[in-house]
Structures are given as C-alpha cells and as structure tokens.
PDB file of C-alpha atoms in Angstrom:
ATOM      1  CA  MET A 215      -0.113   0.024   0.009  1.00 93.00           C
ATOM      2  CA  LYS A 216       1.232   3.697  -0.824  1.00 94.00           C
ATOM      3  CA  ILE A 217       1.142   6.271   2.007  1.00 94.00           C
ATOM      4  CA  ASN A 218       2.282   9.822   2.002  1.00 90.00           C
ATOM      5  CA  THR A 219       4.693  11.088   4.765  1.00 90.00           C
ATOM      6  CA  ARG A 220       6.175  14.324   5.815  1.00 85.00           C
ATOM      7  CA  VAL A 221       9.845  12.913   6.050  1.00 85.00           C
ATOM      8  CA  LEU A 222      10.098  10.464   3.114  1.00 89.00           C
ATOM      9  CA  GLY A 223       7.374  11.349   0.759  1.00 90.00           C
ATOM     10  CA  GLU A 224       5.140   8.668  -0.942  1.00 93.00           C
ATOM     11  CA  ILE A 225       6.313   5.350  -0.174  1.00 94.00           C
ATOM     12  CA  GLU A 226       5.332   1.671  -0.471  1.00 96.00           C
ATOM     13  CA  ILE A 227       4.546  -0.079   2.646  1.00 96.00           C
ATOM     14  CA  ASP A 228       3.679  -3.748   3.696  1.00 96.00           C
ATOM     15  CA  GLU A 229       0.462  -4.236   5.445  1.00 95.00           C
ATOM     16  CA  ARG A 230       2.194  -5.996   8.041  1.00 95.00           C
ATOM     17  CA  GLN A 231       3.832  -2.574   8.974  1.00 97.00           C
ATOM     18  CA  VAL A 232       0.349  -1.025   9.872  1.00 97.00           C
ATOM     19  CA  PHE A 233      -0.594  -0.962  13.501  1.00 97.00           C
ATOM     20  CA  ASP A 234      -4.011   0.077  15.109  1.00 96.00           C
ATOM     21  CA  PHE A 235      -3.770   1.860  18.449  1.00 95.00           C
ATOM     22  CA  PRO A 236      -7.130   1.412  19.821  1.00 92.00           C
ATOM     23  CA  GLY A 237      -6.856   4.132  22.439  1.00 90.00           C
ATOM     24  CA  GLY A 238      -4.744   6.447  20.244  1.00 94.00           C
ATOM     25  CA  LEU A 239      -1.564   7.868  21.635  1.00 95.00           C
ATOM     26  CA  LEU A 240      -1.642   9.909  24.856  1.00 94.00           C
ATOM     27  CA  GLY A 241      -2.863  13.480  23.960  1.00 94.00           C
ATOM     28  CA  LEU A 242      -3.684  12.203  20.369  1.00 95.00           C
ATOM     29  CA  PRO A 243      -6.702   9.752  21.274  1.00 95.00           C
ATOM     30  CA  GLU A 244      -8.462  10.315  17.795  1.00 96.00           C
ATOM     31  CA  LEU A 245      -5.186   8.974  15.955  1.00 95.00           C
ATOM     32  CA  THR A 246      -5.411   5.482  15.839  1.00 97.00           C
ATOM     33  CA  ARG A 247      -3.651   3.935  12.837  1.00 97.00           C
ATOM     34  CA  PHE A 248      -0.108   4.255  12.293  1.00 98.00           C
ATOM     35  CA  ALA A 249       2.857   2.588  10.087  1.00 97.00           C
ATOM     36  CA  LEU A 250       6.208   1.483  11.631  1.00 97.00           C
ATOM     37  CA  ILE A 251       8.879   2.389   9.048  1.00 96.00           C
ATOM     38  CA  ASP A 252      12.387   1.934   9.079  1.00 93.00           C
ATOM     39  CA  SER A 253      14.080   5.249   9.221  1.00 91.00           C
ATOM     40  CA  GLY A 254      16.942   4.271   6.748  1.00 89.00           C
ATOM     41  CA  HIS A 255      19.230   5.782   9.905  1.00 90.00           C
ATOM     42  CA  PRO A 256      19.972   2.978  12.489  1.00 91.00           C
ATOM     43  CA  PRO A 257      18.927   2.520  14.991  1.00 92.00           C
ATOM     44  CA  TYR A 258      15.852   4.843  14.552  1.00 93.00           C
ATOM     45  CA  PHE A 259      12.280   4.331  13.407  1.00 96.00           C
ATOM     46  CA  TYR A 260       9.421   6.344  12.331  1.00 96.00           C
ATOM     47  CA  LEU A 261       5.801   5.888  13.416  1.00 97.00           C
ATOM     48  CA  GLN A 262       3.964   7.543  10.664  1.00 97.00           C
ATOM     49  CA  SER A 263       0.081   8.491  11.219  1.00 96.00           C
ATOM     50  CA  LEU A 264      -2.058   6.868   8.358  1.00 96.00           C
ATOM     51  CA  CYS A 265      -4.565   9.896   8.938  1.00 92.00           C
ATOM     52  CA  GLU A 266      -1.959  12.738   9.051  1.00 93.00           C
ATOM     53  CA  PRO A 267       0.755  12.414   6.637  1.00 91.00           C
ATOM     54  CA  TYR A 268       2.601  15.294   8.125  1.00 92.00           C
ATOM     55  CA  LEU A 269       2.620  13.829  11.636  1.00 95.00           C
ATOM     56  CA  SER A 270       5.363  11.263  12.264  1.00 95.00           C
ATOM     57  CA  PHE A 271       7.454  10.636  15.204  1.00 96.00           C
ATOM     58  CA  ALA A 272      11.029   9.201  15.526  1.00 95.00           C
ATOM     59  CA  LEU A 273      11.514   6.101  17.768  1.00 97.00           C
ATOM     60  CA  ILE A 274      14.281   3.854  19.113  1.00 97.00           C
ATOM     61  CA  SER A 275      14.670   0.636  21.050  1.00 96.00           C
ATOM     62  CA  PRO A 276      15.401   1.441  24.538  1.00 96.00           C
ATOM     63  CA  GLU A 277      17.804  -1.511  24.630  1.00 94.00           C
ATOM     64  CA  ILE A 278      20.272   0.389  22.556  1.00 93.00           C
ATOM     65  CA  PHE A 279      21.278   2.747  25.210  1.00 94.00           C
ATOM     66  CA  HIS A 280      19.368   1.551  28.341  1.00 94.00           C
ATOM     67  CA  PRO A 281      19.953  -2.215  28.068  1.00 94.00           C
ATOM     68  CA  ASP A 282      18.356  -3.101  31.431  1.00 93.00           C
ATOM     69  CA  TYR A 283      15.015  -1.210  30.437  1.00 93.00           C
ATOM     70  CA  ARG A 284      12.097  -3.313  31.483  1.00 91.00           C
ATOM     71  CA  LEU A 285       8.311  -2.694  30.650  1.00 88.00           C
ATOM     72  CA  ASP A 286       6.659  -2.086  33.985  1.00 87.00           C
ATOM     73  CA  VAL A 287       3.203  -0.989  33.292  1.00 84.00           C
ATOM     74  CA  GLU A 288      -0.352  -2.164  34.376  1.00 79.00           C
ATOM     75  CA  GLU A 289      -1.374  -5.298  32.620  1.00 78.00           C
ATOM     76  CA  SER A 290      -4.776  -3.688  31.664  1.00 77.00           C
ATOM     77  CA  GLU A 291      -2.606  -1.461  29.491  1.00 74.00           C
ATOM     78  CA  LEU A 292      -1.610  -4.279  27.462  1.00 75.00           C
ATOM     79  CA  LEU A 293      -5.001  -5.929  27.018  1.00 73.00           C
ATOM     80  CA  SER A 294      -5.925  -4.017  23.761  1.00 73.00           C
ATOM     81  CA  LEU A 295      -2.886  -5.861  22.178  1.00 77.00           C
ATOM     82  CA  GLU A 296      -4.278  -9.186  22.615  1.00 78.00           C
ATOM     83  CA  MET A 297      -0.646 -10.326  23.839  1.00 70.00           C
ATOM     84  CA  GLU A 298       0.451 -13.938  24.616  1.00 63.00           C
ATOM     85  CA  PRO A 299       3.471 -14.939  26.522  1.00 54.00           C
ATOM     86  CA  GLY A 300       6.416 -15.373  24.016  1.00 56.00           C
ATOM     87  CA  LYS A 301       4.757 -13.943  21.048  1.00 67.00           C
ATOM     88  CA  ASP A 302       6.340 -11.473  18.703  1.00 74.00           C
ATOM     89  CA  THR A 303       6.187  -7.953  20.279  1.00 82.00           C
ATOM     90  CA  GLU A 304       8.468  -4.835  19.876  1.00 90.00           C
ATOM     91  CA  LEU A 305       9.309  -2.338  22.549  1.00 92.00           C
ATOM     92  CA  LEU A 306       9.962   1.112  21.346  1.00 96.00           C
ATOM     93  CA  VAL A 307      10.058   4.736  22.822  1.00 97.00           C
ATOM     94  CA  PHE A 308       9.911   8.294  21.399  1.00 97.00           C
ATOM     95  CA  VAL A 309      12.833  10.054  20.692  1.00 95.00           C
ATOM     96  CA  ILE A 310      13.163  14.023  20.609  1.00 91.00           C
ATOM     97  CA  VAL A 311      16.100  15.793  19.118  1.00 85.00           C
ATOM     98  CA  ASN A 312      16.628  19.459  20.308  1.00 82.00           C
ATOM     99  CA  PHE A 313      18.801  21.707  18.177  1.00 76.00           C
ATOM    100  CA  ASN A 314      18.782  24.600  20.308  1.00 75.00           C
ATOM    101  CA  ASP A 315      22.191  25.408  22.219  1.00 64.00           C
ATOM    102  CA  ALA A 316      24.084  21.965  21.749  1.00 66.00           C
ATOM    103  CA  PRO A 317      22.396  19.075  19.706  1.00 64.00           C
ATOM    104  CA  LEU A 318      20.591  16.718  22.364  1.00 85.00           C
ATOM    105  CA  VAL A 319      18.684  13.597  21.578  1.00 91.00           C
ATOM    106  CA  THR A 320      16.399  12.405  24.546  1.00 93.00           C
ATOM    107  CA  ALA A 321      14.308   9.348  24.890  1.00 96.00           C
ATOM    108  CA  ASN A 322      10.762   9.036  26.591  1.00 96.00           C
ATOM    109  CA  LEU A 323      11.137   5.868  28.829  1.00 96.00           C
ATOM    110  CA  GLN A 324       8.112   6.766  30.638  1.00 95.00           C
ATOM    111  CA  GLY A 325       5.620   6.419  27.735  1.00 95.00           C
ATOM    112  CA  PRO A 326       6.869   3.406  25.717  1.00 95.00           C
ATOM    113  CA  LEU A 327       5.011   1.909  23.022  1.00 95.00           C
ATOM    114  CA  VAL A 328       4.333  -1.788  22.482  1.00 93.00           C
ATOM    115  CA  PHE A 329       3.806  -3.600  19.182  1.00 94.00           C
ATOM    116  CA  ASN A 330       2.011  -6.705  18.806  1.00 92.00           C
ATOM    117  CA  LYS A 331       3.347  -7.964  15.370  1.00 91.00           C
ATOM    118  CA  GLU A 332       0.876 -10.860  15.116  1.00 90.00           C
ATOM    119  CA  THR A 333      -2.113  -9.116  15.623  1.00 91.00           C
ATOM    120  CA  GLY A 334      -1.017  -5.697  14.251  1.00 94.00           C
ATOM    121  CA  LYS A 335      -2.229  -3.719  17.385  1.00 93.00           C
ATOM    122  CA  GLY A 336      -0.002  -1.146  19.395  1.00 94.00           C
ATOM    123  CA  CYS A 337      -0.567   0.765  22.707  1.00 92.00           C
ATOM    124  CA  GLN A 338       1.317   3.536  24.391  1.00 94.00           C
ATOM    125  CA  CYS A 339       1.628   2.659  28.055  1.00 92.00           C
ATOM    126  CA  VAL A 340       2.889   4.699  31.176  1.00 92.00           C
ATOM    127  CA  SER A 341       5.523   3.400  33.178  1.00 93.00           C
ATOM    128  CA  ARG A 342       5.109   2.692  36.699  1.00 93.00           C
ATOM    129  CA  ASN A 343       8.882   2.831  37.291  1.00 94.00           C
ATOM    130  CA  PRO A 344       9.742   6.193  38.835  1.00 94.00           C
ATOM    131  CA  GLU A 345      13.369   6.010  37.502  1.00 94.00           C
ATOM    132  CA  TYR A 346      12.034   6.312  33.855  1.00 95.00           C
ATOM    133  CA  LYS A 347      11.500   9.801  32.861  1.00 94.00           C
ATOM    134  CA  THR A 348      10.535  11.706  29.538  1.00 93.00           C
ATOM    135  CA  ARG A 349      13.976  12.846  28.879  1.00 92.00           C
ATOM    136  CA  HIS A 350      16.859  10.174  28.912  1.00 92.00           C
ATOM    137  CA  ASP A 351      19.989  11.657  27.294  1.00 92.00           C
ATOM    138  CA  VAL A 352      20.307   8.808  24.745  1.00 93.00           C
ATOM    139  CA  ILE A 353      23.819   9.890  23.292  1.00 89.00           C
ATOM    140  CA  GLY A 354      25.110  10.461  27.042  1.00 90.00           C
ATOM    141  CA  GLU A 355      23.773   6.808  27.963  1.00 92.00           C
ATOM    142  CA  MET A 356      25.492   5.116  24.809  1.00 90.00           C
ATOM    143  CA  ASN A 357      28.739   6.838  25.618  1.00 91.00           C
ATOM    144  CA  ALA A 358      28.710   5.571  29.198  1.00 91.00           C
ATOM    145  CA  LEU A 359      27.904   1.737  27.885  1.00 90.00           C
ATOM    146  CA  LYS A 360      30.871   2.052  25.164  1.00 88.00           C
ATOM    147  CA  LYS A 361      33.241   3.158  28.195  1.00 89.00           C
ATOM    148  CA  LYS A 362      32.000   0.188  30.111  1.00 84.00           C
ATOM    149  CA  GLY A 363      32.303  -1.942  26.880  1.00 81.00           C
ATOM    150  CA  GLU A 364      28.591  -2.639  26.841  1.00 68.00           C
ATOM    151  CA  GLY A 365      27.447  -0.459  23.870  1.00 59.00           C
ATOM    152  CA  LYS A 366      25.603  -2.054  21.064  1.00 58.00           C
ATOM    153  CA  CYS A 367      26.465   0.695  18.453  1.00 51.00           C
TER     154      CYS A 367
END
C-alpha cells in the first residue's frame, strides 16, 4: 500500500507495518492508525500517522542505550494488544532531537510503545517505574555504555 509521509514523501509499505492503536496515543486519542517504518538511519524508526501525513515520530529501541530497561506497566494497559507470552512483540520509545544550544537527543522511557506484530495492534503505556523519565539522554547513556564495553552501537 502507498502512503504519504512528511519525511520520506510517498512510499510503499507492507500491510504488516500497519498498527492499530485502539486508544490512540497519549494526547492524540483520535489518531489510531500508524505505520512503523525503518528510517534508513539505524537505530531509528518512524511512527507515521496514516490519518495525518505530516505527523510522524522518531522512535528507538530502549535496549540500544538503556539495556536494562524493562516494561513496567499495568497489565490492563496491554489488554488491547491481545498479547500472549512469548509472542512477537516490539518495544520502542519516542526520541526527541533538540537543536537549540547543543544538539541533544532524548528518549521518553516513561511512555513506551508496545507493538504486537501478530495482531497488528499497538499501545502507548505509562511506566510505573519512577526511574524512567520523559527525557533520558540517549547519546550520554550510549557513551557511558561504550566506556563500560557494553554498547550495542
């Protein structure tokens, strides 16, 4: 299927890249259909709204910069995904790039996105872990991992 995107223009995607978010995203409950697209710039992805071509978000796997990240949410938040243990799911978080004074790349570990690849459903959850904030320094945490010899990049 062809879709229009702000970042990549018109592109062809596979139906398996389309996810329904029954509850929408936090602050955007009316937007429920998105495509998960490889950005072409690893380790980033785009979450592209299929309703609003100019609305897309950059995403990253938290394991890249925070390898001990664990999903800690209310089980009820995951019910819409129809998840079964051991099934094919993906966990990603929003990335924000701030170009003001010094470039800063942060990630929201408090509001992760969970994708059920078998059902094509997704949801945004709210973490119960008080250590997870809305702005974690991605580059700083990756550099700390490299110094310890644990970095994935």
